[in-house]
Tab-separated table of C-alpha atoms in Angstrom:
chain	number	residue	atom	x	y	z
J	1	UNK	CA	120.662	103.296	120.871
J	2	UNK	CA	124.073	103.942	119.609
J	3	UNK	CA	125.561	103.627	116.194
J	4	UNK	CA	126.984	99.906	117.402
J	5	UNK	CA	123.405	98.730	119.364
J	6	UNK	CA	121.974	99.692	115.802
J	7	UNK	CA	124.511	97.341	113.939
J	8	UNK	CA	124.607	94.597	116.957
J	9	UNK	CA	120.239	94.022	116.227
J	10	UNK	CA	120.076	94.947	113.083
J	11	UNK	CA	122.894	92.847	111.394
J	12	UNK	CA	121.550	89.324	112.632
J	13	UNK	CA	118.541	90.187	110.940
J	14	UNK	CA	120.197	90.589	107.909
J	15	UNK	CA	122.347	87.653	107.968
J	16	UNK	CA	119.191	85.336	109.016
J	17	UNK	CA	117.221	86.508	106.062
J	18	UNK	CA	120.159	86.000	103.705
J	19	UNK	CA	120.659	82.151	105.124
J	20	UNK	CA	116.919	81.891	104.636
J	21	UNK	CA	116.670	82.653	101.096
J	22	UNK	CA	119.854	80.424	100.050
J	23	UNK	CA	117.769	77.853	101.590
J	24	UNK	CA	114.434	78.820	99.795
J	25	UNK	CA	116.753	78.682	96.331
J	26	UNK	CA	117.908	75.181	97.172
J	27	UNK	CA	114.976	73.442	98.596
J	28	UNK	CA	113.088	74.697	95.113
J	29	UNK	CA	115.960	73.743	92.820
J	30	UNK	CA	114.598	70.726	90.581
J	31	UNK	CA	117.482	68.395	90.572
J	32	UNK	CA	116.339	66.397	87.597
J	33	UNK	CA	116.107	69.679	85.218
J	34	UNK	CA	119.591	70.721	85.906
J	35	UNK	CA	121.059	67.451	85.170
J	36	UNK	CA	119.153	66.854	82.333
J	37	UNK	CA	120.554	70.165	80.757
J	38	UNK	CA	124.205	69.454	82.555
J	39	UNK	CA	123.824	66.122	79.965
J	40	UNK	CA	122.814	68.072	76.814
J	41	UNK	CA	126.175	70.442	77.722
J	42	UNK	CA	123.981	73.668	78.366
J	43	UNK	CA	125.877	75.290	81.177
J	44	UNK	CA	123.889	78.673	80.744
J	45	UNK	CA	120.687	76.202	80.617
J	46	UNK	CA	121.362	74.907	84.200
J	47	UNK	CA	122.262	77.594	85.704
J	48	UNK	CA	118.728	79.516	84.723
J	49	UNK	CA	117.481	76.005	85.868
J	50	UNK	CA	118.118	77.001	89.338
J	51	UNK	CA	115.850	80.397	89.056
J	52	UNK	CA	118.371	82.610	90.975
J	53	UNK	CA	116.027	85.628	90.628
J	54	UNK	CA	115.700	88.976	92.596
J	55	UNK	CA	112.245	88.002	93.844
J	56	UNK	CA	114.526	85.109	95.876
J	57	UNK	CA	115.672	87.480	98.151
J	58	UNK	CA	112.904	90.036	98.877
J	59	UNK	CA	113.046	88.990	102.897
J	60	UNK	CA	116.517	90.384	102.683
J	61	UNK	CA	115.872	93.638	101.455
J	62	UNK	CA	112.841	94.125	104.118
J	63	UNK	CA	114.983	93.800	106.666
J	64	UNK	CA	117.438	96.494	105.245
J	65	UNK	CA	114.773	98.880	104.930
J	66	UNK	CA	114.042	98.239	108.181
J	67	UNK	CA	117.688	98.750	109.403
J	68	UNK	CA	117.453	101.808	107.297
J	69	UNK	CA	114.316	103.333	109.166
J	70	UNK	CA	115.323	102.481	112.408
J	71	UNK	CA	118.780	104.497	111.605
J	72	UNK	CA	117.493	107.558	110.525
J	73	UNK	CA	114.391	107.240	112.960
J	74	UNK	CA	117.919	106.760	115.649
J	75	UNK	CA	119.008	110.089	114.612
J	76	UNK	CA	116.692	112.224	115.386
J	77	UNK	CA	115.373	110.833	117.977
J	78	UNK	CA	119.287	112.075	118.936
J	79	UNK	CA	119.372	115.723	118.400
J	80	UNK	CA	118.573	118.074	121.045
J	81	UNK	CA	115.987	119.939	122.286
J	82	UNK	CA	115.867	123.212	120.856
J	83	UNK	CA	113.633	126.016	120.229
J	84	UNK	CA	112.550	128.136	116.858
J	85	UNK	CA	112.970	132.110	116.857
J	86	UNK	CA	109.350	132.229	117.985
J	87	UNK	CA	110.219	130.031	121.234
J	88	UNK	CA	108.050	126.591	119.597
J	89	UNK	CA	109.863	123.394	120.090
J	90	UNK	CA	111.635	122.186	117.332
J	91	UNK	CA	109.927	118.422	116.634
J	92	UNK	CA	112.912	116.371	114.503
J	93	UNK	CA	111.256	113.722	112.555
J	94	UNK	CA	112.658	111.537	109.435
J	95	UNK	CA	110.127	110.432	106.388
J	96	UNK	CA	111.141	107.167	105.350
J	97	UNK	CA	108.854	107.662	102.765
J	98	UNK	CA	110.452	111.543	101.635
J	99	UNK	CA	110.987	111.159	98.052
J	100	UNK	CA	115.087	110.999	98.729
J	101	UNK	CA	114.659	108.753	101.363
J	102	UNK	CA	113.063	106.414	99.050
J	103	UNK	CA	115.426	106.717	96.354
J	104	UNK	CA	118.435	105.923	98.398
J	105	UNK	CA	116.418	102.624	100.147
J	106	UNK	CA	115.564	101.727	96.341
J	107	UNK	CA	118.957	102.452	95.491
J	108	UNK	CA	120.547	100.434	98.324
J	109	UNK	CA	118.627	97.912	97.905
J	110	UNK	CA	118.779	97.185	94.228
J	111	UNK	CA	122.147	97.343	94.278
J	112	UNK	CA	122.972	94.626	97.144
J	113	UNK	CA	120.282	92.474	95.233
J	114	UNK	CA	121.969	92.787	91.434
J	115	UNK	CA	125.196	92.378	93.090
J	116	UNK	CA	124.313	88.879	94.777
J	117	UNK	CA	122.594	87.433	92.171
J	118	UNK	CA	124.871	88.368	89.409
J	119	UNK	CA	128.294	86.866	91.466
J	120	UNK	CA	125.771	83.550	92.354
J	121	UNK	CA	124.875	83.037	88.319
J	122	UNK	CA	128.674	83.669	87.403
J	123	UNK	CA	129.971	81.554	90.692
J	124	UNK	CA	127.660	78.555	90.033
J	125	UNK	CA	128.269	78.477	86.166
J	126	UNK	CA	132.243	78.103	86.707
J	127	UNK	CA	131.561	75.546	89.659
J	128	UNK	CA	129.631	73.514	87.358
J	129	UNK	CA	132.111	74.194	84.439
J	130	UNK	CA	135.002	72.800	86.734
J	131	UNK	CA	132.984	70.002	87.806
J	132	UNK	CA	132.444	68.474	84.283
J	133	UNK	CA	136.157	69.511	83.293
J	134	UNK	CA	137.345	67.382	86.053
J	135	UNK	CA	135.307	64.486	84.516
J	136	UNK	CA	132.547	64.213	87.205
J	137	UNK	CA	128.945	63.169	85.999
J	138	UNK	CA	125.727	65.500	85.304
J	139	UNK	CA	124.056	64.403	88.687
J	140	UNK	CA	127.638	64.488	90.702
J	141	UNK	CA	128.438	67.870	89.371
J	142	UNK	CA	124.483	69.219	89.897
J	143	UNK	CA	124.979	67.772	93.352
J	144	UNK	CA	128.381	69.797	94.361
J	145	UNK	CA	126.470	72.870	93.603
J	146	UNK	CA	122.975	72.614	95.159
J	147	UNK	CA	124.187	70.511	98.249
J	148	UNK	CA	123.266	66.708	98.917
J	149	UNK	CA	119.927	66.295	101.180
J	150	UNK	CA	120.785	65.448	104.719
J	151	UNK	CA	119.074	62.300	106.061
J	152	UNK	CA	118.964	63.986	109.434
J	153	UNK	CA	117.636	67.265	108.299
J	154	UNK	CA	115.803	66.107	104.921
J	155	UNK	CA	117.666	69.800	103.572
J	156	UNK	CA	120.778	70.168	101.218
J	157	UNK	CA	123.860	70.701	102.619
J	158	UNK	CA	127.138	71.865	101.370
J	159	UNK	CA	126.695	73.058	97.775
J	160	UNK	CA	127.843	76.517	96.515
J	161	UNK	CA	124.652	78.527	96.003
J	162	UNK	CA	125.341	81.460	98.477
J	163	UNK	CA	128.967	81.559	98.071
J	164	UNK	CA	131.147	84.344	96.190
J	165	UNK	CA	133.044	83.446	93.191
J	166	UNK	CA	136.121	83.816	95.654
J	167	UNK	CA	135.035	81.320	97.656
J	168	UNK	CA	133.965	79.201	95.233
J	169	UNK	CA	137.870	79.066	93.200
J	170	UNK	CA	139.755	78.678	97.400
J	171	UNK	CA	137.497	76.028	98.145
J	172	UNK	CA	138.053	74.525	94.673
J	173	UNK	CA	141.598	75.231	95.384
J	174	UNK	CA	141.010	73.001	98.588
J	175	UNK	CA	139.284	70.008	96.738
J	176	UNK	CA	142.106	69.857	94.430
J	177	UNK	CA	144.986	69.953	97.159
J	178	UNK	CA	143.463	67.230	99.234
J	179	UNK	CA	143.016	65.061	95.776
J	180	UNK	CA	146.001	65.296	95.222
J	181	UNK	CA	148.271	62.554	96.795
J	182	UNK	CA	151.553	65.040	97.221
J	183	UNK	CA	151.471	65.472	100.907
J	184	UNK	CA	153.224	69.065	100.945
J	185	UNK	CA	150.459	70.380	98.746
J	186	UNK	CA	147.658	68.631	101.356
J	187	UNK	CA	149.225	70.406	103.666
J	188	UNK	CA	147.890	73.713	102.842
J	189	UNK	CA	144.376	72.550	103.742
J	190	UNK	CA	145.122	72.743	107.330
J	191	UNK	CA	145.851	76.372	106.505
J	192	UNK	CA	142.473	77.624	105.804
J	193	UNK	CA	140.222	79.049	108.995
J	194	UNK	CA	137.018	77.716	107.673
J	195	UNK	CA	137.917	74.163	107.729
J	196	UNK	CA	135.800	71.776	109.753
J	197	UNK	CA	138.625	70.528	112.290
J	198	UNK	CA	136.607	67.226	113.176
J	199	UNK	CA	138.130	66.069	109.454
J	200	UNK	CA	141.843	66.587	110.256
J	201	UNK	CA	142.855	63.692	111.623
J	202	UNK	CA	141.044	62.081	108.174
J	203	UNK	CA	143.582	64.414	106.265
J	204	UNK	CA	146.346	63.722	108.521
J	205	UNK	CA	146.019	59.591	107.832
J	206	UNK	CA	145.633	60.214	104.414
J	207	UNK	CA	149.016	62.431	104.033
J	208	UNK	CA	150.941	59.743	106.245
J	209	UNK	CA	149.687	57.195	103.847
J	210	UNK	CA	150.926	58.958	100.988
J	211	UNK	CA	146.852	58.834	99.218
J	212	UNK	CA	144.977	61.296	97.680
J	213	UNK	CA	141.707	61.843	100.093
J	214	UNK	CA	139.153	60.378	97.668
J	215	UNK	CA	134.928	59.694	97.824
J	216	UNK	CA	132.543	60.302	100.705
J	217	UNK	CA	135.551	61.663	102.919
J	218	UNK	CA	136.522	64.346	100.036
J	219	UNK	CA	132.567	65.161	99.350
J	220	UNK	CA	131.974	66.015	103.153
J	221	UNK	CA	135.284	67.769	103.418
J	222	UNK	CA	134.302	70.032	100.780
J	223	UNK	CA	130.903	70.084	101.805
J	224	UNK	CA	131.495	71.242	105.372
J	225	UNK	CA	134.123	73.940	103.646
J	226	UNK	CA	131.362	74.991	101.851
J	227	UNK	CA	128.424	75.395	105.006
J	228	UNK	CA	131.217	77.226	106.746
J	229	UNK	CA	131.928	79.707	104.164
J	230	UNK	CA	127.926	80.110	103.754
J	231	UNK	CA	127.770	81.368	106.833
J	232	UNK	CA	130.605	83.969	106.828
J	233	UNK	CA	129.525	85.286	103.345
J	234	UNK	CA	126.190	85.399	105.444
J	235	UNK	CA	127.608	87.681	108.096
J	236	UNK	CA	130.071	89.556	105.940
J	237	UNK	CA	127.445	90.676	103.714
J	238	UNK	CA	125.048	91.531	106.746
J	239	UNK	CA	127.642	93.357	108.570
J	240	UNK	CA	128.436	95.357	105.160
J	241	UNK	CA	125.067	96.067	104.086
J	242	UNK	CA	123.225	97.140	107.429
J	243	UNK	CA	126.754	99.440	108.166
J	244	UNK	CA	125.604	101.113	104.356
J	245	UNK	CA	121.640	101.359	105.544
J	246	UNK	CA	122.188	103.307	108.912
J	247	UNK	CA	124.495	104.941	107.771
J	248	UNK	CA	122.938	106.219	104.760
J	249	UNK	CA	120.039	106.733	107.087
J	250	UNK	CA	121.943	108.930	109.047
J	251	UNK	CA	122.750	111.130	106.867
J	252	UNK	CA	119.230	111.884	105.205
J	253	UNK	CA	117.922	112.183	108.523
J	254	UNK	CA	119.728	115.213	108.893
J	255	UNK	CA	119.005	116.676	105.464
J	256	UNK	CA	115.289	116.239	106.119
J	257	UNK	CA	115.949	118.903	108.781
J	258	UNK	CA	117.843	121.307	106.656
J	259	UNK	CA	115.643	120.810	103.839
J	260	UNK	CA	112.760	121.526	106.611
J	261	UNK	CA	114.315	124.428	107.553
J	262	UNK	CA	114.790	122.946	111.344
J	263	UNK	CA	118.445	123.981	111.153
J	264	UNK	CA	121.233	125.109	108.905
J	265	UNK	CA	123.579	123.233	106.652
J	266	UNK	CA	125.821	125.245	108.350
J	267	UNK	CA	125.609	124.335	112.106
J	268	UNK	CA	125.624	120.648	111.314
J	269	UNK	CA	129.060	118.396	111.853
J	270	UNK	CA	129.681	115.292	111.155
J	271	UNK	CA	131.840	112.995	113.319
């Protein structure tokens, strides 16, 4: 397979296991404990509420180590076939479990995991921190950031566990515009890519009118903002982090050999 094939099967993977643990976090999240701390004022409080742990996400970094081993597994299985000075076939293996190898997986891995759980905690305590600035209730504000249950589905939608701080302060940024009332400044909403279009003509009436967009049509404006962006952070992360793996993979692949003695550090390019 080449470099791409490797990215093309692996990737998915890595975006499917990300979507699954955002929904793991949100179909555990008890509702009634974050509110109750959202009333007492404890940001910090509900925000821990919502366990956003390591452990959350262990799917995802199984299938990194797996795009990780099958990339430096893909490497060798590339080199040629060569002989040793005493005319044996040289066999080209990687250990996934050589101590090195294991240390850059562990590394890898640790790092995409502190990374994502340390932007969620920070995200989701300003989105709750706007939310009760802006004057909206315990539950409402609880609500924006774990999703509302679909009737349909029976799981949350919308919500901003998942999403980067970025994404949480455009789409924010969004909410605000469209409650706003000054037409010019609604207008920017029809700027953003991730926008569900199905809601324009909603925006559209409301800018002719003159009106803020207000209630259930602002909550599943924002909401479907929010799914949509869940899904590219999804990819984006997957495309980043399985492009790091294989390629990482790569590389140790090739200083298993040298390290072997299989060939020298010398008669090895990279391209």
């Amino acid at each position: 397979m080449t470099f791409d094939e490797l990215l093309s099967t692996y990737e998915p993977r890595l975006a499917a296991a990300f979507r699954e643990a955002i929904e793991t976090i949100k179909s555990t999240v008890v509702l009634a404990r974050v509110v109750e701390r959202l009333d007492r004022g404890d940001v910090n409080g509900a925000v821990e509420a919502m366990q956003i742990e390591p452990e959350a996400f262990s799917a995802l970094e199984i299938a990194l180590q797996e795009a990780f081993n099958a990339g430096g597994t893909n490497a060798v299985g590339k080199l040629p076939k060569v002989m040793d000075p005493q005319g044996n076939r040289v066999i080209w293996r990687f250990g996934v479990r050589n101590p090195t190898a294991e240390a850059i997986l562990r590394d890898l891995s640790s790092t995409m995991v502190m990374h994502i759980t340390d932007d969620q905690r920070q995200g989701i305590r300003q989105a709750l921190e706007q939310g009760l600035a802006r004057g909206a209730n315990p539950r409402s504000t609880a609500l924006d950031v774990v999703g509302r249950q679909s009737r349909v589905t029976r799981r949350r939608e919308g919500g901003v566990i998942g999403l980067t701080r970025y994404q949480i302060e455009f789409i924010e940024r969004a909410r605000v515009h469209l409650a706003s009332g000054d037409p010019e400044v609604m207008n920017r909403y029809f700027e953003l890519k991730t926008r569900d279009k199905r809601f324009d003509r909603t925006v559209v009436a409301a800018i002719r009118a003159g009106k803020p967009v207000t209630g259930e049509a602002l909550t599943k404006i924002v909401g479907r903002l929010r799914d949509k962006n869940l899904l590219l952070r999804g990819e984006m992360l997957a495309r980043t982090e399985t492009m790091m793996a294989l390629s990482s993979a790569r590389d140790e692949a090739m200083r298993q050999q040298i390290e072997a003695g299989k060939v020298q550090a010398q008669d090895v390019t990279k391209v």
